[in-house]
mmCIF file with all atom_site columns, C-alpha atoms in Angstrom:
data_model
loop_
_atom_site.group_PDB
_atom_site.id
_atom_site.type_symbol
_atom_site.label_atom_id
_atom_site.label_alt_id
_atom_site.label_comp_id
_atom_site.label_asym_id
_atom_site.label_entity_id
_atom_site.label_seq_id
_atom_site.pdbx_PDB_ins_code
_atom_site.Cartn_x
_atom_site.Cartn_y
_atom_site.Cartn_z
_atom_site.occupancy
_atom_site.B_iso_or_equiv
_atom_site.pdbx_formal_charge
_atom_site.auth_seq_id
_atom_site.auth_comp_id
_atom_site.auth_asym_id
_atom_site.auth_atom_id
_atom_site.pdbx_PDB_model_num
ATOM 1   C CA . UNK W 1 1   ? 5.426  11.170 -54.816 1.00 0.00 ? 226 UNK W CA 1
ATOM 2   C CA . UNK W 1 2   ? 6.580  14.726 -56.525 1.00 0.00 ? 227 UNK W CA 1
ATOM 3   C CA . UNK W 1 3   ? 8.976  14.251 -59.288 1.00 0.00 ? 228 UNK W CA 1
ATOM 4   C CA . UNK W 1 4   ? 12.552 15.752 -58.955 1.00 0.00 ? 229 UNK W CA 1
ATOM 5   C CA . UNK W 1 5   ? 12.048 18.555 -61.339 1.00 0.00 ? 230 UNK W CA 1
ATOM 6   C CA . UNK W 1 6   ? 9.046  19.129 -59.548 1.00 0.00 ? 231 UNK W CA 1
ATOM 7   C CA . UNK W 1 7   ? 11.004 19.434 -56.183 1.00 0.00 ? 232 UNK W CA 1
ATOM 8   C CA . UNK W 1 8   ? 13.874 21.815 -57.403 1.00 0.00 ? 233 UNK W CA 1
ATOM 9   C CA . UNK W 1 9   ? 10.714 24.219 -59.222 1.00 0.00 ? 234 UNK W CA 1
ATOM 10  C CA . UNK W 1 10  ? 8.912  24.428 -55.847 1.00 0.00 ? 235 UNK W CA 1
ATOM 11  C CA . UNK W 1 11  ? 12.208 24.591 -54.444 1.00 0.00 ? 236 UNK W CA 1
ATOM 12  C CA . UNK W 1 12  ? 12.293 27.068 -56.972 1.00 0.00 ? 237 UNK W CA 1
ATOM 13  C CA . UNK W 1 13  ? 9.447  28.980 -55.919 1.00 0.00 ? 238 UNK W CA 1
ATOM 14  C CA . UNK W 1 14  ? 10.258 29.227 -51.859 1.00 0.00 ? 239 UNK W CA 1
ATOM 15  C CA . UNK W 1 15  ? 12.985 30.539 -52.806 1.00 0.00 ? 240 UNK W CA 1
ATOM 16  C CA . UNK W 1 16  ? 11.675 33.248 -54.812 1.00 0.00 ? 241 UNK W CA 1
ATOM 17  C CA . UNK W 1 17  ? 9.385  34.099 -51.837 1.00 0.00 ? 242 UNK W CA 1
ATOM 18  C CA . UNK W 1 18  ? 11.847 33.792 -48.935 1.00 0.00 ? 243 UNK W CA 1
ATOM 19  C CA . UNK W 1 19  ? 14.113 36.663 -50.710 1.00 0.00 ? 244 UNK W CA 1
ATOM 20  C CA . UNK W 1 20  ? 10.569 39.237 -51.636 1.00 0.00 ? 245 UNK W CA 1
ATOM 21  C CA . UNK W 1 21  ? 9.652  38.091 -47.656 1.00 0.00 ? 246 UNK W CA 1
ATOM 22  C CA . UNK W 1 22  ? 12.991 39.189 -46.263 1.00 0.00 ? 247 UNK W CA 1
ATOM 23  C CA . UNK W 1 23  ? 13.219 41.862 -47.685 1.00 0.00 ? 248 UNK W CA 1
ATOM 24  C CA . UNK W 1 24  ? 9.780  43.637 -47.625 1.00 0.00 ? 249 UNK W CA 1
ATOM 25  C CA . UNK W 1 25  ? 10.243 42.997 -43.923 1.00 0.00 ? 250 UNK W CA 1
ATOM 26  C CA . UNK W 1 26  ? 13.146 44.765 -44.114 1.00 0.00 ? 251 UNK W CA 1
ATOM 27  C CA . UNK W 1 27  ? 11.460 47.842 -45.646 1.00 0.00 ? 252 UNK W CA 1
ATOM 28  C CA . UNK W 1 28  ? 8.795  47.843 -43.850 1.00 0.00 ? 253 UNK W CA 1
ATOM 29  C CA . UNK W 1 29  ? 8.034  45.434 -40.852 1.00 0.00 ? 254 UNK W CA 1
ATOM 30  C CA . UNK W 1 30  ? 6.018  42.479 -40.270 1.00 0.00 ? 255 UNK W CA 1
ATOM 31  C CA . UNK W 1 31  ? 2.549  43.439 -39.476 1.00 0.00 ? 256 UNK W CA 1
ATOM 32  C CA . UNK W 1 32  ? 3.122  46.048 -42.125 1.00 0.00 ? 257 UNK W CA 1
ATOM 33  C CA . UNK W 1 33  ? 3.870  42.739 -44.708 1.00 0.00 ? 258 UNK W CA 1
ATOM 34  C CA . UNK W 1 34  ? 1.157  41.657 -45.905 1.00 0.00 ? 259 UNK W CA 1
ATOM 35  C CA . UNK W 1 35  ? 1.161  38.496 -48.030 1.00 0.00 ? 260 UNK W CA 1
ATOM 36  C CA . UNK W 1 36  ? -0.786 39.908 -51.256 1.00 0.00 ? 261 UNK W CA 1
ATOM 37  C CA . UNK W 1 37  ? 2.777  42.188 -51.597 1.00 0.00 ? 262 UNK W CA 1
ATOM 38  C CA . UNK W 1 38  ? 5.087  39.024 -50.682 1.00 0.00 ? 263 UNK W CA 1
ATOM 39  C CA . UNK W 1 39  ? 2.949  37.078 -53.420 1.00 0.00 ? 264 UNK W CA 1
ATOM 40  C CA . UNK W 1 40  ? 3.669  40.318 -56.275 1.00 0.00 ? 265 UNK W CA 1
ATOM 41  C CA . UNK W 1 41  ? 7.174  41.324 -55.096 1.00 0.00 ? 266 UNK W CA 1
ATOM 42  C CA . UNK W 1 42  ? 8.128  36.739 -55.509 1.00 0.00 ? 267 UNK W CA 1
ATOM 43  C CA . UNK W 1 43  ? 6.378  37.756 -59.300 1.00 0.00 ? 268 UNK W CA 1
ATOM 44  C CA . UNK W 1 44  ? 3.811  34.142 -58.349 1.00 0.00 ? 269 UNK W CA 1
ATOM 45  C CA . UNK W 1 45  ? -0.151 33.893 -56.744 1.00 0.00 ? 270 UNK W CA 1
ATOM 46  C CA . UNK W 1 46  ? -1.075 34.565 -53.562 1.00 0.00 ? 271 UNK W CA 1
ATOM 47  C CA . UNK W 1 47  ? -2.269 31.190 -53.589 1.00 0.00 ? 272 UNK W CA 1
ATOM 48  C CA . UNK W 1 48  ? 1.168  30.216 -54.134 1.00 0.00 ? 273 UNK W CA 1
ATOM 49  C CA . UNK W 1 49  ? 2.396  31.826 -50.739 1.00 0.00 ? 274 UNK W CA 1
ATOM 50  C CA . UNK W 1 50  ? -0.540 29.628 -49.176 1.00 0.00 ? 275 UNK W CA 1
ATOM 51  C CA . UNK W 1 51  ? 0.865  27.036 -51.464 1.00 0.00 ? 276 UNK W CA 1
ATOM 52  C CA . UNK W 1 52  ? 3.880  26.275 -50.014 1.00 0.00 ? 277 UNK W CA 1
ATOM 53  C CA . UNK W 1 53  ? 3.077  27.914 -46.836 1.00 0.00 ? 278 UNK W CA 1
ATOM 54  C CA . UNK W 1 54  ? 0.360  27.881 -43.855 1.00 0.00 ? 279 UNK W CA 1
ATOM 55  C CA . UNK W 1 55  ? 0.509  31.382 -43.251 1.00 0.00 ? 280 UNK W CA 1
ATOM 56  C CA . UNK W 1 56  ? 2.657  34.608 -42.961 1.00 0.00 ? 281 UNK W CA 1
ATOM 57  C CA . UNK W 1 57  ? 4.071  33.704 -40.164 1.00 0.00 ? 282 UNK W CA 1
ATOM 58  C CA . UNK W 1 58  ? 4.739  29.864 -40.921 1.00 0.00 ? 283 UNK W CA 1
ATOM 59  C CA . UNK W 1 59  ? 6.503  31.808 -44.267 1.00 0.00 ? 284 UNK W CA 1
ATOM 60  C CA . UNK W 1 60  ? 8.927  33.528 -41.646 1.00 0.00 ? 285 UNK W CA 1
ATOM 61  C CA . UNK W 1 61  ? 9.436  30.970 -39.617 1.00 0.00 ? 286 UNK W CA 1
ATOM 62  C CA . UNK W 1 62  ? 10.878 29.056 -42.285 1.00 0.00 ? 287 UNK W CA 1
ATOM 63  C CA . UNK W 1 63  ? 12.218 31.967 -44.002 1.00 0.00 ? 288 UNK W CA 1
ATOM 64  C CA . UNK W 1 64  ? 14.379 31.893 -39.968 1.00 0.00 ? 289 UNK W CA 1
ATOM 65  C CA . UNK W 1 65  ? 15.331 28.421 -40.047 1.00 0.00 ? 290 UNK W CA 1
ATOM 66  C CA . UNK W 1 66  ? 16.638 28.669 -43.580 1.00 0.00 ? 291 UNK W CA 1
ATOM 67  C CA . UNK W 1 67  ? 18.909 31.822 -43.424 1.00 0.00 ? 292 UNK W CA 1
ATOM 68  C CA . UNK W 1 68  ? 19.656 30.416 -39.995 1.00 0.00 ? 293 UNK W CA 1
ATOM 69  C CA . UNK W 1 69  ? 21.114 26.943 -41.508 1.00 0.00 ? 294 UNK W CA 1
ATOM 70  C CA . UNK W 1 70  ? 22.901 28.818 -44.575 1.00 0.00 ? 295 UNK W CA 1
ATOM 71  C CA . UNK W 1 71  ? 25.240 30.848 -42.112 1.00 0.00 ? 296 UNK W CA 1
ATOM 72  C CA . UNK W 1 72  ? 25.895 27.266 -39.833 1.00 0.00 ? 297 UNK W CA 1
ATOM 73  C CA . UNK W 1 73  ? 26.034 25.748 -42.653 1.00 0.00 ? 298 UNK W CA 1
ATOM 74  C CA . UNK W 1 74  ? 28.986 27.980 -44.352 1.00 0.00 ? 299 UNK W CA 1
ATOM 75  C CA . UNK W 1 75  ? 30.665 27.998 -40.898 1.00 0.00 ? 300 UNK W CA 1
ATOM 76  C CA . UNK W 1 76  ? 30.876 24.112 -40.475 1.00 0.00 ? 301 UNK W CA 1
ATOM 77  C CA . UNK W 1 77  ? 32.397 24.099 -43.470 1.00 0.00 ? 302 UNK W CA 1
ATOM 78  C CA . UNK W 1 78  ? 35.042 27.032 -42.882 1.00 0.00 ? 303 UNK W CA 1
ATOM 79  C CA . UNK W 1 79  ? 35.717 25.051 -39.928 1.00 0.00 ? 304 UNK W CA 1
ATOM 80  C CA . UNK W 1 80  ? 36.489 21.719 -41.991 1.00 0.00 ? 305 UNK W CA 1
ATOM 81  C CA . UNK W 1 81  ? 38.171 22.996 -44.969 1.00 0.00 ? 306 UNK W CA 1
ATOM 82  C CA . UNK W 1 82  ? 40.699 24.275 -42.213 1.00 0.00 ? 307 UNK W CA 1
ATOM 83  C CA . UNK W 1 83  ? 41.232 20.721 -40.489 1.00 0.00 ? 308 UNK W CA 1
ATOM 84  C CA . UNK W 1 84  ? 42.089 19.806 -44.034 1.00 0.00 ? 309 UNK W CA 1
ATOM 85  C CA . UNK W 1 85  ? 44.758 21.669 -44.589 1.00 0.00 ? 310 UNK W CA 1
ATOM 86  C CA . UNK W 1 86  ? 46.213 21.055 -41.308 1.00 0.00 ? 311 UNK W CA 1
ATOM 87  C CA . UNK W 1 87  ? 45.094 24.154 -39.746 1.00 0.00 ? 312 UNK W CA 1
ATOM 88  C CA . UNK W 1 88  ? 45.421 25.071 -36.274 1.00 0.00 ? 313 UNK W CA 1
ATOM 89  C CA . UNK W 1 89  ? 41.525 26.662 -34.207 1.00 0.00 ? 314 UNK W CA 1
ATOM 90  C CA . UNK W 1 90  ? 42.424 29.782 -34.262 1.00 0.00 ? 315 UNK W CA 1
ATOM 91  C CA . UNK W 1 91  ? 43.310 29.871 -37.420 1.00 0.00 ? 316 UNK W CA 1
ATOM 92  C CA . UNK W 1 92  ? 39.458 27.648 -38.281 1.00 0.00 ? 317 UNK W CA 1
ATOM 93  C CA . UNK W 1 93  ? 37.591 29.815 -36.052 1.00 0.00 ? 318 UNK W CA 1
ATOM 94  C CA . UNK W 1 94  ? 39.715 33.124 -37.743 1.00 0.00 ? 319 UNK W CA 1
ATOM 95  C CA . UNK W 1 95  ? 38.081 30.409 -41.156 1.00 0.00 ? 320 UNK W CA 1
ATOM 96  C CA . UNK W 1 96  ? 34.840 31.075 -39.803 1.00 0.00 ? 321 UNK W CA 1
ATOM 97  C CA . UNK W 1 97  ? 34.547 34.321 -38.886 1.00 0.00 ? 322 UNK W CA 1
ATOM 98  C CA . UNK W 1 98  ? 35.085 36.039 -42.952 1.00 0.00 ? 323 UNK W CA 1
ATOM 99  C CA . UNK W 1 99  ? 32.624 32.665 -43.373 1.00 0.00 ? 324 UNK W CA 1
ATOM 100 C CA . UNK W 1 100 ? 29.794 35.060 -41.063 1.00 0.00 ? 325 UNK W CA 1
ATOM 101 C CA . UNK W 1 101 ? 31.604 38.012 -43.444 1.00 0.00 ? 326 UNK W CA 1
ATOM 102 C CA . UNK W 1 102 ? 31.126 36.822 -46.150 1.00 0.00 ? 327 UNK W CA 1
ATOM 103 C CA . UNK W 1 103 ? 27.269 35.909 -45.552 1.00 0.00 ? 328 UNK W CA 1
ATOM 104 C CA . UNK W 1 104 ? 26.597 38.601 -43.574 1.00 0.00 ? 329 UNK W CA 1
ATOM 105 C CA . UNK W 1 105 ? 27.773 41.134 -46.722 1.00 0.00 ? 330 UNK W CA 1
ATOM 106 C CA . UNK W 1 106 ? 24.991 38.119 -49.659 1.00 0.00 ? 331 UNK W CA 1
ATOM 107 C CA . UNK W 1 107 ? 22.175 38.308 -46.845 1.00 0.00 ? 332 UNK W CA 1
ATOM 108 C CA . UNK W 1 108 ? 22.633 41.483 -45.153 1.00 0.00 ? 333 UNK W CA 1
ATOM 109 C CA . UNK W 1 109 ? 18.902 41.533 -45.271 1.00 0.00 ? 334 UNK W CA 1
ATOM 110 C CA . UNK W 1 110 ? 18.367 38.946 -43.493 1.00 0.00 ? 335 UNK W CA 1
ATOM 111 C CA . UNK W 1 111 ? 21.471 39.529 -40.922 1.00 0.00 ? 336 UNK W CA 1
ATOM 112 C CA . UNK W 1 112 ? 19.397 42.199 -40.136 1.00 0.00 ? 337 UNK W CA 1
ATOM 113 C CA . UNK W 1 113 ? 15.834 40.914 -39.404 1.00 0.00 ? 338 UNK W CA 1
ATOM 114 C CA . UNK W 1 114 ? 17.694 37.886 -37.497 1.00 0.00 ? 339 UNK W CA 1
ATOM 115 C CA . UNK W 1 115 ? 19.645 40.147 -34.552 1.00 0.00 ? 340 UNK W CA 1
ATOM 116 C CA . UNK W 1 116 ? 16.220 42.103 -34.567 1.00 0.00 ? 341 UNK W CA 1
ATOM 117 C CA . UNK W 1 117 ? 14.116 39.149 -34.322 1.00 0.00 ? 342 UNK W CA 1
ATOM 118 C CA . UNK W 1 118 ? 17.072 37.756 -31.224 1.00 0.00 ? 343 UNK W CA 1
ATOM 119 C CA . UNK W 1 119 ? 15.816 40.569 -28.807 1.00 0.00 ? 344 UNK W CA 1
ATOM 120 C CA . UNK W 1 120 ? 11.946 39.757 -29.322 1.00 0.00 ? 345 UNK W CA 1
ATOM 121 C CA . UNK W 1 121 ? 10.303 37.361 -26.744 1.00 0.00 ? 346 UNK W CA 1
ATOM 122 C CA . UNK W 1 122 ? 5.964  37.711 -27.795 1.00 0.00 ? 347 UNK W CA 1
ATOM 123 C CA . UNK W 1 123 ? 6.969  36.184 -31.695 1.00 0.00 ? 348 UNK W CA 1
ATOM 124 C CA . UNK W 1 124 ? 5.064  32.860 -32.509 1.00 0.00 ? 349 UNK W CA 1
ATOM 125 C CA . UNK W 1 125 ? 8.615  31.444 -33.937 1.00 0.00 ? 350 UNK W CA 1
ATOM 126 C CA . UNK W 1 126 ? 10.753 32.404 -31.113 1.00 0.00 ? 351 UNK W CA 1
ATOM 127 C CA . UNK W 1 127 ? 11.027 28.524 -30.383 1.00 0.00 ? 352 UNK W CA 1
ATOM 128 C CA . UNK W 1 128 ? 12.295 27.868 -33.009 1.00 0.00 ? 353 UNK W CA 1
ATOM 129 C CA . UNK W 1 129 ? 14.472 31.065 -33.599 1.00 0.00 ? 354 UNK W CA 1
ATOM 130 C CA . UNK W 1 130 ? 16.514 29.812 -30.322 1.00 0.00 ? 355 UNK W CA 1
ATOM 131 C CA . UNK W 1 131 ? 16.498 26.664 -32.130 1.00 0.00 ? 356 UNK W CA 1
ATOM 132 C CA . UNK W 1 132 ? 18.576 27.610 -35.025 1.00 0.00 ? 357 UNK W CA 1
ATOM 133 C CA . UNK W 1 133 ? 20.056 30.050 -33.269 1.00 0.00 ? 358 UNK W CA 1
ATOM 134 C CA . UNK W 1 134 ? 21.888 27.477 -30.554 1.00 0.00 ? 359 UNK W CA 1
ATOM 135 C CA . UNK W 1 135 ? 22.502 25.359 -33.806 1.00 0.00 ? 360 UNK W CA 1
ATOM 136 C CA . UNK W 1 136 ? 25.016 28.491 -35.369 1.00 0.00 ? 361 UNK W CA 1
ATOM 137 C CA . UNK W 1 137 ? 26.944 28.837 -32.461 1.00 0.00 ? 362 UNK W CA 1
ATOM 138 C CA . UNK W 1 138 ? 27.546 24.839 -31.855 1.00 0.00 ? 363 UNK W CA 1
ATOM 139 C CA . UNK W 1 139 ? 29.718 24.682 -34.087 1.00 0.00 ? 364 UNK W CA 1
ATOM 140 C CA . UNK W 1 140 ? 31.680 27.232 -32.666 1.00 0.00 ? 365 UNK W CA 1
ATOM 141 C CA . UNK W 1 141 ? 31.186 25.728 -29.999 1.00 0.00 ? 366 UNK W CA 1
ATOM 142 C CA . UNK W 1 142 ? 32.799 22.096 -31.010 1.00 0.00 ? 367 UNK W CA 1
ATOM 143 C CA . UNK W 1 143 ? 36.127 24.525 -32.498 1.00 0.00 ? 368 UNK W CA 1
ATOM 144 C CA . UNK W 1 144 ? 36.656 25.752 -28.915 1.00 0.00 ? 369 UNK W CA 1
ATOM 145 C CA . UNK W 1 145 ? 35.994 22.257 -27.485 1.00 0.00 ? 370 UNK W CA 1
ATOM 146 C CA . UNK W 1 146 ? 38.588 20.801 -29.718 1.00 0.00 ? 371 UNK W CA 1
ATOM 147 C CA . UNK W 1 147 ? 41.237 23.438 -29.050 1.00 0.00 ? 372 UNK W CA 1
ATOM 148 C CA . UNK W 1 148 ? 40.815 23.103 -24.917 1.00 0.00 ? 373 UNK W CA 1
ATOM 149 C CA . UNK W 1 149 ? 40.845 19.663 -25.647 1.00 0.00 ? 374 UNK W CA 1
ATOM 150 C CA . UNK W 1 150 ? 44.308 19.468 -27.848 1.00 0.00 ? 375 UNK W CA 1
ATOM 151 C CA . UNK W 1 151 ? 46.104 21.735 -25.586 1.00 0.00 ? 376 UNK W CA 1
ATOM 152 C CA . UNK W 1 152 ? 45.506 25.177 -27.929 1.00 0.00 ? 377 UNK W CA 1
ATOM 153 C CA . UNK W 1 153 ? 42.884 26.817 -26.077 1.00 0.00 ? 378 UNK W CA 1
ATOM 154 C CA . UNK W 1 154 ? 43.425 27.474 -22.153 1.00 0.00 ? 379 UNK W CA 1
ATOM 155 C CA . UNK W 1 155 ? 40.928 25.505 -19.831 1.00 0.00 ? 380 UNK W CA 1
ATOM 156 C CA . UNK W 1 156 ? 39.371 27.659 -18.033 1.00 0.00 ? 381 UNK W CA 1
ATOM 157 C CA . UNK W 1 157 ? 37.626 29.049 -21.693 1.00 0.00 ? 382 UNK W CA 1
ATOM 158 C CA . UNK W 1 158 ? 33.736 29.810 -20.944 1.00 0.00 ? 383 UNK W CA 1
ATOM 159 C CA . UNK W 1 159 ? 32.938 27.429 -24.448 1.00 0.00 ? 384 UNK W CA 1
ATOM 160 C CA . UNK W 1 160 ? 29.396 28.419 -23.936 1.00 0.00 ? 385 UNK W CA 1
ATOM 161 C CA . UNK W 1 161 ? 29.296 31.917 -23.488 1.00 0.00 ? 386 UNK W CA 1
ATOM 162 C CA . UNK W 1 162 ? 33.072 32.225 -26.023 1.00 0.00 ? 387 UNK W CA 1
ATOM 163 C CA . UNK W 1 163 ? 31.159 30.966 -28.562 1.00 0.00 ? 388 UNK W CA 1
ATOM 164 C CA . UNK W 1 164 ? 28.105 33.260 -28.941 1.00 0.00 ? 389 UNK W CA 1
ATOM 165 C CA . UNK W 1 165 ? 30.315 35.753 -28.102 1.00 0.00 ? 390 UNK W CA 1
ATOM 166 C CA . UNK W 1 166 ? 32.545 35.520 -31.607 1.00 0.00 ? 391 UNK W CA 1
ATOM 167 C CA . UNK W 1 167 ? 29.005 34.842 -33.026 1.00 0.00 ? 392 UNK W CA 1
ATOM 168 C CA . UNK W 1 168 ? 27.368 38.065 -32.311 1.00 0.00 ? 393 UNK W CA 1
ATOM 169 C CA . UNK W 1 169 ? 31.143 40.412 -32.153 1.00 0.00 ? 394 UNK W CA 1
ATOM 170 C CA . UNK W 1 170 ? 30.528 39.020 -36.073 1.00 0.00 ? 395 UNK W CA 1
ATOM 171 C CA . UNK W 1 171 ? 26.796 39.910 -36.754 1.00 0.00 ? 396 UNK W CA 1
ATOM 172 C CA . UNK W 1 172 ? 27.489 42.898 -34.829 1.00 0.00 ? 397 UNK W CA 1
ATOM 173 C CA . UNK W 1 173 ? 30.308 44.252 -36.800 1.00 0.00 ? 398 UNK W CA 1
ATOM 174 C CA . UNK W 1 174 ? 29.209 43.306 -40.246 1.00 0.00 ? 399 UNK W CA 1
ATOM 175 C CA . UNK W 1 175 ? 26.335 45.237 -38.877 1.00 0.00 ? 400 UNK W CA 1
ATOM 176 C CA . UNK W 1 176 ? 27.974 48.095 -38.007 1.00 0.00 ? 401 UNK W CA 1
ATOM 177 C CA . UNK W 1 177 ? 30.157 47.844 -41.320 1.00 0.00 ? 402 UNK W CA 1
ATOM 178 C CA . UNK W 1 178 ? 26.417 47.146 -44.014 1.00 0.00 ? 403 UNK W CA 1
ATOM 179 C CA . UNK W 1 179 ? 24.612 50.408 -42.758 1.00 0.00 ? 404 UNK W CA 1
ATOM 180 C CA . UNK W 1 180 ? 27.481 53.198 -41.153 1.00 0.00 ? 405 UNK W CA 1
ATOM 181 C CA . UNK W 1 181 ? 31.226 52.198 -42.816 1.00 0.00 ? 406 UNK W CA 1
ATOM 182 C CA . UNK W 1 182 ? 30.387 50.811 -46.148 1.00 0.00 ? 407 UNK W CA 1
ATOM 183 C CA . UNK W 1 183 ? 33.066 51.377 -47.722 1.00 0.00 ? 408 UNK W CA 1
ATOM 184 C CA . UNK W 1 184 ? 35.553 49.577 -45.930 1.00 0.00 ? 409 UNK W CA 1
ATOM 185 C CA . UNK W 1 185 ? 35.904 46.315 -48.021 1.00 0.00 ? 410 UNK W CA 1
ATOM 186 C CA . UNK W 1 186 ? 35.716 42.331 -46.000 1.00 0.00 ? 411 UNK W CA 1
ATOM 187 C CA . UNK W 1 187 ? 39.323 42.154 -46.369 1.00 0.00 ? 412 UNK W CA 1
ATOM 188 C CA . UNK W 1 188 ? 39.201 45.026 -44.105 1.00 0.00 ? 413 UNK W CA 1
ATOM 189 C CA . UNK W 1 189 ? 36.726 43.848 -41.149 1.00 0.00 ? 414 UNK W CA 1
ATOM 190 C CA . UNK W 1 190 ? 37.933 40.634 -41.040 1.00 0.00 ? 415 UNK W CA 1
ATOM 191 C CA . UNK W 1 191 ? 41.099 42.119 -40.615 1.00 0.00 ? 416 UNK W CA 1
ATOM 192 C CA . UNK W 1 192 ? 39.989 43.481 -37.831 1.00 0.00 ? 417 UNK W CA 1
ATOM 193 C CA . UNK W 1 193 ? 38.171 41.387 -36.318 1.00 0.00 ? 418 UNK W CA 1
ATOM 194 C CA . UNK W 1 194 ? 41.125 38.624 -36.407 1.00 0.00 ? 419 UNK W CA 1
ATOM 195 C CA . UNK W 1 195 ? 42.830 41.122 -34.350 1.00 0.00 ? 420 UNK W CA 1
ATOM 196 C CA . UNK W 1 196 ? 40.692 40.973 -32.026 1.00 0.00 ? 421 UNK W CA 1
ATOM 197 C CA . UNK W 1 197 ? 40.121 37.342 -32.060 1.00 0.00 ? 422 UNK W CA 1
ATOM 198 C CA . UNK W 1 198 ? 44.309 36.205 -31.553 1.00 0.00 ? 423 UNK W CA 1
ATOM 199 C CA . UNK W 1 199 ? 43.834 38.818 -29.544 1.00 0.00 ? 424 UNK W CA 1
ATOM 200 C CA . UNK W 1 200 ? 46.556 41.679 -30.297 1.00 0.00 ? 425 UNK W CA 1
ATOM 201 C CA . UNK W 1 201 ? 44.788 44.487 -29.400 1.00 0.00 ? 426 UNK W CA 1
ATOM 202 C CA . UNK W 1 202 ? 46.150 45.622 -26.775 1.00 0.00 ? 427 UNK W CA 1
ATOM 203 C CA . UNK W 1 203 ? 49.981 45.434 -26.011 1.00 0.00 ? 428 UNK W CA 1
ATOM 204 C CA . UNK W 1 204 ? 52.817 47.047 -27.853 1.00 0.00 ? 429 UNK W CA 1
ATOM 205 C CA . UNK W 1 205 ? 53.430 47.079 -31.988 1.00 0.00 ? 430 UNK W CA 1
ATOM 206 C CA . UNK W 1 206 ? 55.305 44.360 -32.712 1.00 0.00 ? 431 UNK W CA 1
#
């Protein structure tokens, strides 16, 4: 059985490999990236890559699972923190938007890869990607359902589509921010998306 220090060391190595892989694949694409390059960027021997992951495809599949898992956890934490503070379900959704932006601000290369992979249908890891995507969307769905049950949201809301739309809005808006409007602050982008969430795009100014 692996000792706790050995387990921690292995986790640190895997984290290095994730970071090396995501950076290289974002720069030059999955097919063009070699295991040798990933090992070199991570500062480990090539055999270390295969010790931790059976192949480059498995490494990338685990990378997607790991990254979306971090996003899902940050969304859930934002919702739970808002509930603990006595906030409304709209407040929870707003906190989740901010948590999503913070995540994307921290991991822009991963987000770019994740969004690109969502639209590819011929990948070995497509089914894994759909599962982890649904885990992230499900956190938003839960808040929407609770809002409907509590009378805060209209019962006619399509929970599944609305949750997907909210997650998609944050992902695409954040990528646009990073690529084309990097001078804007996270607070500024969050404020713009908050207005959309709260239905304050149309109508007269207060």
